[in-house]
Structure formats: structure tokens, C-alpha cells
Amino acid sequence: MTITEPLLAVAGLTVRFRLPDAEVHAVTDLHLAIRPGELLAVVGESGCGKSVLAHALLGLLPGNATVTGSALLRSGAAPAIDLLTCPPRQLARQVRGRVVGLVPQSPATSLTPVRTGRRLLVETLRAHGHTRAQAPAAADRLAAEVGLDPADLDRYPHELSGGMAQRLATALALAPDPPLLLADEPTTGLDRPLVDHTLDLLRRRCDAGAAVLLITHDLTAAQRVADTVAVMYASRIVEHAPTEALFDTPGHPYSAALLDALPQRAFRPVPGHPPMLTDLPVGCAFAARCDRATPACRVQPAFTGTGVGRVACHHPLEHAELRAEVPA
Ligand SMILES: Nc1ncnc2c1ncn2[C@@H]1O[C@H](COP(=O)(O)OP(=O)(O)O)[C@@H](O)[C@H]1O
Ligand code: SF4
Ligand SMILES: [Mg+2]
């Protein structure tokens, strides 16, 4: 059996932000690989570094950021490009919106205010091979695909609700049919039927051969469509597992705590608060909130392995133990 080469292979991605009197550890030593036809969800509480990850891959970080590591993008027969060292002009012309699409977290602020949704969408389609005659019908089809009434394309961004702007941003990201899509909280502001509609649309794109990195704080969304789930905590991936395994038998106490917080489970919030990314502890960053912590956890980092199957914990949950806790 031949294993498909990753379309994107990220190794050791680390992002720091310089502030006048501190340094923000936004992403630390992050490894992930994503193949055509695969949907990888990155989940975690607000502020753990998910959006910074997406922005780092697309060269969209501000000037106070320092980025290290590598992010090799292989598309077609062309040599791999390292997104982290790629010249900004090349990223803008050859990669962003072409090979790698982004559904941004705050579409209302990223949509050009002086053009209607239709004009934005038609321009994007025209820039990616649709003729003047084809583009309007293709725009209507895309609007319908994302669950937007084509008539709403004639509105300006400020006339759209948050959920409509979100769907327009998704349509714009899908228009060039990119082989890799970074979807950063693509279901914000949508009601549950539209959330499911958007997730299923991403899944269909994957099934047609695209790779999708879904960034979300909504575990139920990840469970619905992801092949594997990477759990981020305080700038690091602490567990990466096949979706079913993560939801049935999480190995990291933080993953288990996140699952416990779901309304359909124990509905028990994760105790305490995440640490400041300007002041991370030397040992495990979850130690202050973890009921399995031992003195060693507070002094020794718990970084083990990379890729699917990784659990960065000194005392991971044993499956037998978990089964005992699950009510019959
Ligand atoms: N330009 C910046 N300067 C300093 N800190 C930043 C900057 N952008 C993001 N951060 C910090 O990086 C951390 C991760 O942010 P983010 O990736 O947006 O989190 P989320 O997981 O909610 O998407 C947060 O602590 C945020 O405050
Ligand atoms: S390393 Fe220790 S403190 Fe951290 S999650 Fe594992 S058991 Fe808890
Ligand atoms: Mg975010």
C-alpha cells in the first residue's frame, strides 16, 4: 500500500510575539501532517494558539512575531515550498487563496467593505479561471452550497449578519477550489442546522480530495467530521488521535476534561484557568488544573513524540481505567 505524501507537513512550528515587557509563547514546537482527503481538527480553549497557527502558515502574522520551524507544502509536481521561509510575494501570488484557502475567524473585518458579496465572489472566480460568462452562475452555485440565499450576494458586507458574512467568507475561500483549506472557526454565528451544513460541506470537499484543517473550539463539530483531532493547550498540541479514539478513550487529562465539559456528558467545566502565555510554567502547563499531577509534572516538561497517537503527559489515562468510569 502506498501512503499518500502529506500535502502539508509542519515540524517544530514555534511562534513568539515580542511585547514591550514580555514574550507571548503563542505556538510551541507544533508538529502535524495533513494529506489529501484528510480532515484534521485542531481544538482547544480560546487563546491557546489556534488562529496564530493558521496565520503563521499563511504569512499573516504581524511584525512583532518570530516564527521558527518548517511547514512544507507539496502541491502537484512542483518542489515543496516551506511556507515559513517563503518570500511574502510568492506566498501572496502563488499560495494564499490559490493552493491554501483561508476561512478567517472574523470575516466581517476581512471582507472588503465597498464591494457587494457578488462582486467579491465573481472577482475571485474570474481570478481563478472562470470566464466572464461562467462566473455569475458559479457564484450563485457557491452561495447555495454554503447555505446563502444568492439574493443576499447583492448586499454589501456591512448589510450582512455575522452568520451571513461567515458563509460569504467560506464561499470566497472555496471559490478557487484550493487543495488545502484552513477553516478557522468557520461555524461562528451559525445556528445548529447551518453549522452542520457547513461541516458537511467541508467533509464533502475532503471526500473529493481536498485537505482541510478545521480550527474550532466546538468539539461536537470536530467529532462530526474530523478524521483525527489534535488538542491544543497553552500553545502546544497535547494529544493527537483518531477522532473516535479521542472521544472514546482520551489519553491526556486535558482532553478528558474538555470532553467532560460537554453538555451531553458530565457538563462539568474544566476547573481553573489556562496559564498566561507570557508566563508558562517549566513543567506541564496543565499541572495547576490537573487532578493527576505529581511533583514531577511541575518540574519536567511532558513532551513525548509527534503525530497521531501522541499524548504529552507523564500519567496518561489508561483505557481500562476510563472504561471503568464510563457509566453503563
Ligand atoms: N499580535 C499579537 N501580539 C501579541 N500576542 C498575540 C498577538 N496575536 C495573538 N496573540 C496572543 O497569542 C495567543 C494565541 O492567540 P490565538 O491564536 O488567537 O488563540 P485562539 O486559540 O483563540 O485562536 C493569545 O494569547 C493571543 O493574545
Ligand atoms: S503531565 Fe501531569 S499535570 Fe500534566 S496532564 Fe499529565 S498528569 Fe496532569
Ligand atoms: Mg482563534
XYZ file of N, CA and C in Angstrom, residues 128-313:
558
model
N -9.512 32.970 -10.869
C -9.117 31.558 -10.817
C -9.735 30.757 -11.943
N -9.784 31.351 -13.120
C -10.050 30.569 -14.333
C -11.471 30.586 -14.861
N -12.441 31.161 -14.109
C -13.800 31.198 -14.665
C -13.901 32.351 -15.669
N -14.615 32.122 -16.760
C -14.791 33.181 -17.755
C -15.843 34.171 -17.252
N -15.899 35.311 -17.932
C -16.903 36.325 -17.580
C -18.310 35.732 -17.653
N -18.510 34.838 -18.616
C -19.844 34.238 -18.786
C -20.137 33.208 -17.692
N -19.089 32.474 -17.254
C -19.334 31.399 -16.276
C -19.483 31.911 -14.843
N -18.735 32.985 -14.517
C -18.567 33.369 -13.111
C -19.889 33.655 -12.373
N -20.849 34.402 -12.976
C -22.075 34.708 -12.199
C -22.833 33.456 -11.763
N -22.971 32.488 -12.666
C -23.704 31.263 -12.298
C -22.906 30.483 -11.251
N -21.577 30.483 -11.401
C -20.737 29.776 -10.421
C -20.869 30.433 -9.045
N -21.000 31.771 -9.018
C -21.175 32.498 -7.750
C -22.478 32.079 -7.075
N -23.546 31.982 -7.866
C -24.840 31.549 -7.313
C -24.749 30.134 -6.763
N -24.052 29.269 -7.517
C -23.922 27.872 -7.063
C -23.163 27.803 -5.740
N -22.074 28.592 -5.655
C -21.277 28.584 -4.418
C -22.079 29.124 -3.244
N -22.866 30.195 -3.510
C -23.698 30.767 -2.441
C -24.639 29.689 -1.919
N -25.298 28.999 -2.843
C -26.233 27.946 -2.419
C -25.491 26.851 -1.668
N -24.264 26.532 -2.117
C -23.505 25.454 -1.480
C -23.199 25.782 -0.015
N -22.934 27.065 0.269
C -22.622 27.435 1.658
C -23.880 27.795 2.463
N -25.044 27.683 1.835
C -26.286 27.948 2.564
C -26.650 29.418 2.600
N -26.219 30.173 1.571
C -26.532 31.605 1.492
C -27.521 31.797 0.349
N -28.585 32.574 0.604
C -29.527 32.872 -0.468
C -28.784 33.696 -1.525
N -28.734 33.238 -2.787
C -27.993 34.012 -3.803
C -28.402 35.490 -3.831
N -29.667 35.806 -3.478
C -30.091 37.213 -3.468
C -29.270 38.023 -2.463
N -28.801 37.372 -1.392
C -28.010 38.080 -0.376
C -26.617 38.451 -0.876
N -26.214 37.884 -2.017
C -24.911 38.261 -2.579
C -24.907 39.719 -3.026
N -26.098 40.295 -3.228
C -26.150 41.675 -3.696
C -26.024 42.686 -2.553
N -25.840 42.186 -1.360
C -25.643 43.097 -0.215
C -24.159 43.427 -0.045
N -23.904 44.571 0.596
C -22.532 44.934 0.991
C -22.228 44.240 2.326
N -20.926 44.017 2.604
C -20.596 43.291 3.844
C -21.268 43.857 5.092
N -21.407 45.207 5.198
C -21.995 45.760 6.431
C -23.497 45.457 6.515
N -24.071 45.020 5.398
C -25.506 44.688 5.414
C -25.753 43.214 5.752
N -24.670 42.480 5.957
C -24.799 41.052 6.257
C -24.751 40.814 7.762
N -25.518 39.820 8.237
C -25.384 39.413 9.642
C -24.050 38.678 9.787
N -23.633 38.439 11.043
C -22.378 37.721 11.277
C -22.368 36.358 10.591
N -23.505 35.657 10.692
C -23.583 34.321 10.092
C -23.525 34.368 8.569
N -24.145 35.421 7.978
C -24.100 35.552 6.512
C -22.680 35.875 6.053
N -22.009 36.780 6.789
C -20.624 37.130 6.446
C -19.736 35.890 6.537
N -20.017 35.060 7.533
C -19.257 33.830 7.701
C -19.416 32.926 6.478
N -20.668 32.812 6.002
C -20.915 31.939 4.856
C -20.309 32.521 3.578
N -20.349 33.876 3.461
C -19.727 34.500 2.296
C -18.213 34.238 2.314
N -17.604 34.373 3.499
C -16.157 34.130 3.613
C -15.817 32.684 3.243
N -16.705 31.767 3.618
C -16.470 30.356 3.261
C -16.557 30.190 1.744
N -17.561 30.817 1.133
C -17.698 30.729 -0.331
C -16.460 31.303 -1.017
N -15.951 32.437 -0.502
C -14.764 33.062 -1.109
C -13.546 32.139 -0.992
N -13.431 31.459 0.147
C -12.275 30.562 0.331
C -12.400 29.331 -0.563
N -13.642 28.880 -0.820
C -13.840 27.681 -1.640
C -13.739 27.980 -3.138
N -13.955 29.243 -3.520
C -14.061 29.591 -4.944
C -12.870 29.103 -5.782
N -11.630 29.256 -5.314
C -10.512 28.776 -6.140
C -10.309 27.267 -6.067
N -11.162 26.572 -5.307
C -11.054 25.126 -5.141
C -9.649 24.727 -4.655
N -9.213 25.307 -3.522
C -7.833 25.063 -3.086
C -7.637 23.630 -2.589
N -6.480 23.038 -2.868
C -6.220 21.678 -2.373
C -6.133 21.617 -0.850
N -5.805 22.749 -0.213
C -5.742 22.789 1.255
C -6.572 23.967 1.754
N -7.461 23.683 2.701
C -8.312 24.737 3.254
C -8.059 24.845 4.755
N -7.768 26.047 5.209
C -7.651 26.297 6.643
C -8.949 26.989 7.055
N -9.759 26.324 7.846
C -11.062 26.879 8.222
C -11.006 27.219 9.706
N -10.890 28.535 10.003
C -10.705 28.985 11.380
C -12.056 29.366 11.981
N -12.617 28.510 12.805
C -13.942 28.708 13.407
C -14.972 29.056 12.324
N -15.120 28.182 11.318
C -15.994 28.535 10.183
C -17.479 28.506 10.510
N -17.843 28.087 11.724
C -19.274 27.970 12.041
C -19.727 29.024 13.049
N -18.874 30.014 13.314
C -19.239 31.069 14.263
C -20.490 31.807 13.783
N -21.417 32.016 14.684
C -22.610 32.820 14.357
C -23.672 32.049 13.603
N -23.467 30.749 13.375
C -24.471 29.970 12.640
C -25.318 29.164 13.613
N -26.604 28.977 13.250
C -27.426 28.097 14.094
C -27.086 26.645 13.757
N -27.571 25.722 14.609
C -27.090 24.337 14.503
C -27.282 23.717 13.104
N -28.457 23.917 12.455
C -28.573 23.317 11.112
C -27.514 23.850 10.141
N -27.213 25.169 10.232
C -26.208 25.724 9.330
C -24.798 25.294 9.731
N -24.582 25.098 11.046
C -23.291 24.560 11.499
C -23.074 23.207 10.827
N -24.077 22.344 10.920
C -23.950 21.007 10.343
C -23.794 21.081 8.824
N -24.532 22.007 8.207
C -24.441 22.186 6.749
C -23.001 22.536 6.363
N -22.400 23.483 7.112
C -21.032 23.922 6.796
C -20.028 22.793 7.031
N -20.219 22.078 8.134
C -19.290 20.976 8.430
C -19.382 19.894 7.354
N -20.597 19.581 6.954
C -20.777 18.532 5.941
C -20.187 18.966 4.600
N -20.287 20.275 4.343
C -19.688 20.815 3.115
C -18.164 20.637 3.142
N -17.554 20.899 4.290
C -16.091 20.709 4.408
C -15.741 19.230 4.218
N -16.566 18.373 4.807
C -16.307 16.926 4.696
C -16.384 16.489 3.229
N -17.384 17.043 2.516
C -17.523 16.660 1.100
C -16.308 17.120 0.295
N -15.793 18.315 0.623
C -14.587 18.795 -0.076
C -13.430 17.828 0.158
N -13.327 17.330 1.379
C -12.290 16.342 1.704
C -12.498 15.069 0.920
N -13.734 14.614 0.913
C -14.018 13.352 0.219
C -13.730 13.482 -1.275
N -13.763 14.732 -1.782
C -13.437 14.956 -3.193
C -11.927 15.152 -3.381
N -11.140 15.057 -2.289
C -9.684 15.073 -2.447
C -8.960 16.239 -1.790
N -9.693 17.222 -1.260
C -9.013 18.342 -0.604
C -8.548 17.935 0.798
N -7.621 18.687 1.343
C -7.224 18.516 2.741
C -7.797 19.699 3.511
N -8.344 19.440 4.695
C -8.951 20.526 5.475
C -8.386 20.517 6.888
N -7.906 21.685 7.308
C -7.510 21.874 8.712
C -8.626 22.702 9.346
N -9.421 22.049 10.181
C -10.566 22.717 10.821
C -10.145 23.159 12.214
N -10.174 24.471 12.429
C -9.825 25.013 13.739
C -11.115 25.355 14.449
N -11.316 24.804 15.625
C -12.597 25.037 16.289
C -12.492 24.842 17.798
N -13.345 25.589 18.536
C -13.422 25.311 19.965
C -14.594 24.368 20.231
N -15.296 23.977 19.139
C -16.516 23.174 19.243
C -16.171 21.700 19.023
N -16.070 20.952 20.109
C -15.671 19.544 19.992
C -16.682 18.719 19.221
N -17.961 19.098 19.359
C -19.006 18.349 18.655
C -18.812 18.493 17.144
N -18.364 19.670 16.721
C -18.091 19.886 15.292
C -16.961 18.972 14.840
N -15.909 18.910 15.640
C -14.772 18.052 15.287
C -15.220 16.597 15.221
N -16.027 16.210 16.185
C -16.466 14.800 16.233
C -17.286 14.438 14.990
N -18.052 15.412 14.500
C -18.932 15.116 13.355
C -18.142 14.802 12.089
N -17.035 15.533 11.860
C -16.427 15.426 10.525
C -14.939 15.077 10.477
N -14.231 15.176 11.606
C -12.765 15.040 11.519
C -12.324 13.585 11.436
N -11.210 13.365 10.744
C -10.565 12.048 10.756
C -9.705 11.911 12.001
N -8.941 12.968 12.293
C -8.145 12.972 13.520
C -8.326 14.320 14.205
N -8.082 14.338 15.515
C -8.239 15.568 16.292
C -6.947 15.828 17.057
N -6.452 17.066 16.935
C -5.290 17.486 17.720
C -5.788 18.451 18.791
N -5.486 18.160 20.041
C -5.940 19.001 21.151
C -4.792 19.932 21.525
N -5.089 21.242 21.498
C -4.051 22.231 21.841
C -4.305 22.782 23.231
N -3.236 22.945 23.978
C -3.356 23.577 25.289
C -2.132 24.453 25.513
N -2.362 25.716 25.828
C -1.269 26.642 26.150
C -0.131 26.530 25.142
N -0.484 26.644 23.877
C 0.445 26.773 22.743
C 0.971 25.448 22.195
N 0.677 24.328 22.850
C 1.197 23.032 22.374
C 0.069 22.076 22.024
N 0.360 21.156 21.086
C -0.549 20.020 20.894
C -0.234 19.028 22.000
N -1.243 18.721 22.834
C -1.003 17.802 23.951
C -1.481 16.385 23.630
N -2.380 16.261 22.642
C -2.808 14.927 22.227
C -3.263 15.006 20.779
N -2.924 13.979 20.003
C -3.391 13.904 18.617
C -3.813 12.462 18.385
N -5.089 12.259 18.047
C -5.611 10.893 17.968
C -6.690 10.795 16.903
N -6.947 9.584 16.399
C -8.117 9.401 15.536
C -9.363 9.846 16.301
N -10.322 10.429 15.590
C -11.463 11.074 16.253
C -12.179 10.135 17.227
N -12.488 8.941 16.757
C -13.251 8.029 17.612
C -12.465 7.701 18.882
N -11.176 7.471 18.718
C -10.347 7.119 19.880
C -10.310 8.282 20.866
N -10.196 9.504 20.338
C -10.123 10.649 21.254
C -11.411 10.781 22.063
N -12.552 10.595 21.395
C -13.820 10.785 22.096
C -14.161 9.599 23.007
N -13.688 8.401 22.638
C -13.997 7.223 23.466
C -12.989 7.060 24.601
N -11.726 7.254 24.285
C -10.682 6.950 25.267
C -9.572 8.005 25.198
N -9.883 9.226 25.629
C -8.841 10.262 25.604
C -7.687 9.854 26.508
N -6.477 10.203 26.107
C -5.319 9.814 26.910
C -4.826 10.950 27.799
N -5.013 12.202 27.341
C -4.494 13.334 28.111
C -5.577 13.847 29.062
N -5.224 14.120 30.317
C -6.237 14.626 31.253
C -6.945 15.886 30.757
N -6.263 16.727 29.980
C -6.940 17.924 29.464
C -7.995 17.534 28.426
N -7.672 16.582 27.550
C -8.677 16.130 26.571
C -9.889 15.587 27.313
N -9.638 14.788 28.346
C -10.736 14.190 29.119
C -11.563 15.298 29.782
N -10.893 16.339 30.284
C -11.611 17.434 30.946
C -12.465 18.211 29.946
N -11.933 18.414 28.741
C -12.712 19.110 27.701
C -13.966 18.309 27.358
N -13.809 16.994 27.249
C -14.960 16.146 26.930
C -15.972 16.157 28.065
N -15.479 16.156 29.301
C -16.369 16.215 30.465
C -17.197 17.501 30.478
N -16.661 18.559 29.854
C -17.361 19.852 29.870
C -18.532 19.878 28.888
N -18.617 18.876 27.999
C -19.702 18.884 27.006
C -21.057 18.692 27.682
N -22.086 19.434 27.237
C -23.420 19.299 27.848
C -23.938 17.872 27.793
N -23.610 17.147 26.721
C -24.135 15.778 26.599
C -23.330 14.779 27.438
N -22.260 15.269 28.104
C -21.504 14.388 29.014
C -21.719 14.916 30.439
N -20.649 15.096 31.190
C -20.832 15.481 32.595
C -21.255 16.944 32.747
N -21.036 17.776 31.713
C -21.357 19.210 31.751
C -20.636 19.882 32.922
N -19.355 19.470 33.134
C -18.562 19.985 34.246
C -17.434 20.815 33.640
N -17.426 22.140 33.859
C -16.393 22.964 33.231
C -14.989 22.526 33.662
N -14.011 22.753 32.781
C -12.620 22.458 33.145
C -12.285 23.380 34.324
N -11.819 22.819 35.449
C -11.566 23.686 36.605
C -10.425 24.664 36.324
N -10.481 25.819 36.984
C -9.378 26.792 36.888
C -9.296 27.456 35.526
N -8.134 28.052 35.265
C -7.926 28.826 34.036
C -6.605 28.436 33.395
N -6.490 28.618 32.073
C -5.199 28.333 31.428
C -4.132 29.311 31.920
N -2.868 28.939 31.871
C -1.812 29.860 32.312
C -1.619 30.998 31.308
N -1.004 32.069 31.740
C -0.663 33.177 30.835
C 0.413 32.679 29.871
N 0.255 32.990 28.590
C 1.265 32.539 27.624
C 2.550 33.364 27.732
N 2.534 34.395 28.563
C 3.757 35.156 28.831
C 4.499 34.593 30.041
N 3.882 33.616 30.699
C 4.480 33.144 31.958
C 4.156 31.651 32.133
N 4.632 30.840 31.181
C 4.310 29.412 31.238
C 5.210 28.710 32.254
N 4.657 27.733 32.961
C 5.484 27.014 33.937
C 6.539 26.146 33.235
N 7.580 25.760 33.966
C 8.631 24.930 33.344
C 8.125 23.510 33.077
N 7.281 23.009 33.944
C 6.774 21.646 33.760
C 5.539 21.650 32.887
N 4.622 20.722 33.152
C 3.402 20.628 32.358
C 2.511 21.852 32.595
N 2.063 22.486 31.520
C 1.273 23.714 31.638
C -0.118 23.438 32.204
N -0.535 22.161 32.248
C -1.868 21.835 32.758
C -1.825 21.466 34.238
N -0.633 21.417 34.822
C -0.476 20.861 36.178
C -1.396 21.535 37.206
N -1.541 22.862 37.116
C -2.333 23.565 38.132
C -3.811 23.167 38.079
N -4.259 22.562 36.967
C -5.685 22.216 36.821
C -5.910 20.707 36.829
N -4.849 19.942 37.014
C -4.916 18.511 36.767
C -4.964 17.709 38.070
N -5.963 16.844 38.204
C -6.060 16.070 39.447
C -5.121 14.858 39.441
N -4.363 14.643 38.378
C -3.397 13.544 38.334
C -1.965 14.052 38.515
N -1.829 15.368 38.727
C -0.472 15.944 38.783
C 0.327 15.378 39.946
N 1.608 15.118 39.699
C 2.544 14.712 40.753
C 3.652 15.763 40.774
N 4.489 15.768 41.791
C 5.552 16.776 41.826
C 6.386 16.777 40.544
N 6.611 15.617 39.946
C 7.426 15.560 38.721
C 6.790 16.378 37.595
N 5.436 16.380 37.549
C 4.752 17.108 36.474
C 5.090 18.597 36.512
N 5.331 19.106 37.712
C 5.545 20.548 37.851
C 6.952 20.967 37.455
N 7.862 20.016 37.340
C 9.241 20.389 37.014
C 9.731 19.802 35.698
N 9.069 18.747 35.225
C 9.534 18.132 33.969
C 8.524 18.358 32.863
N 8.958 18.926 31.734
C 8.051 19.045 30.597
C 7.586 17.655 30.164
N 6.388 17.572 29.619
C 5.828 16.263 29.235
C 5.649 16.212 27.723
N 6.752 16.275 26.996
C 6.648 16.323 25.541
C 7.092 14.993 24.957
N 6.161 14.171 24.538
C 6.538 12.864 24.016
C 6.014 12.672 22.604
N 6.921 12.432 21.677
C 6.550 12.036 20.319
C 5.871 13.118 19.510
N 5.557 12.771 18.270
C 4.852 13.681 17.371
C 3.810 12.844 16.625
N 2.858 13.518 16.022
C 1.923 12.825 15.135
C 0.773 12.141 15.863
N -0.004 11.376 15.073
C -1.196 10.722 15.618
C -0.759 9.665 16.625
N -1.425 9.658 17.793
C -1.051 8.721 18.859
C -0.283 9.412 19.972
N 0.075 10.673 19.728
C 0.865 11.394 20.722
C 0.003 11.797 21.925
N 0.511 11.561 23.130
C -0.114 12.070 24.355
C 1.018 12.667 25.198
N 1.015 13.975 25.344
C 2.108 14.631 26.066
C 1.755 14.719 27.549
N 1.938 13.627 28.267
C 1.554 13.583 29.678
C 2.405 12.539 30.398
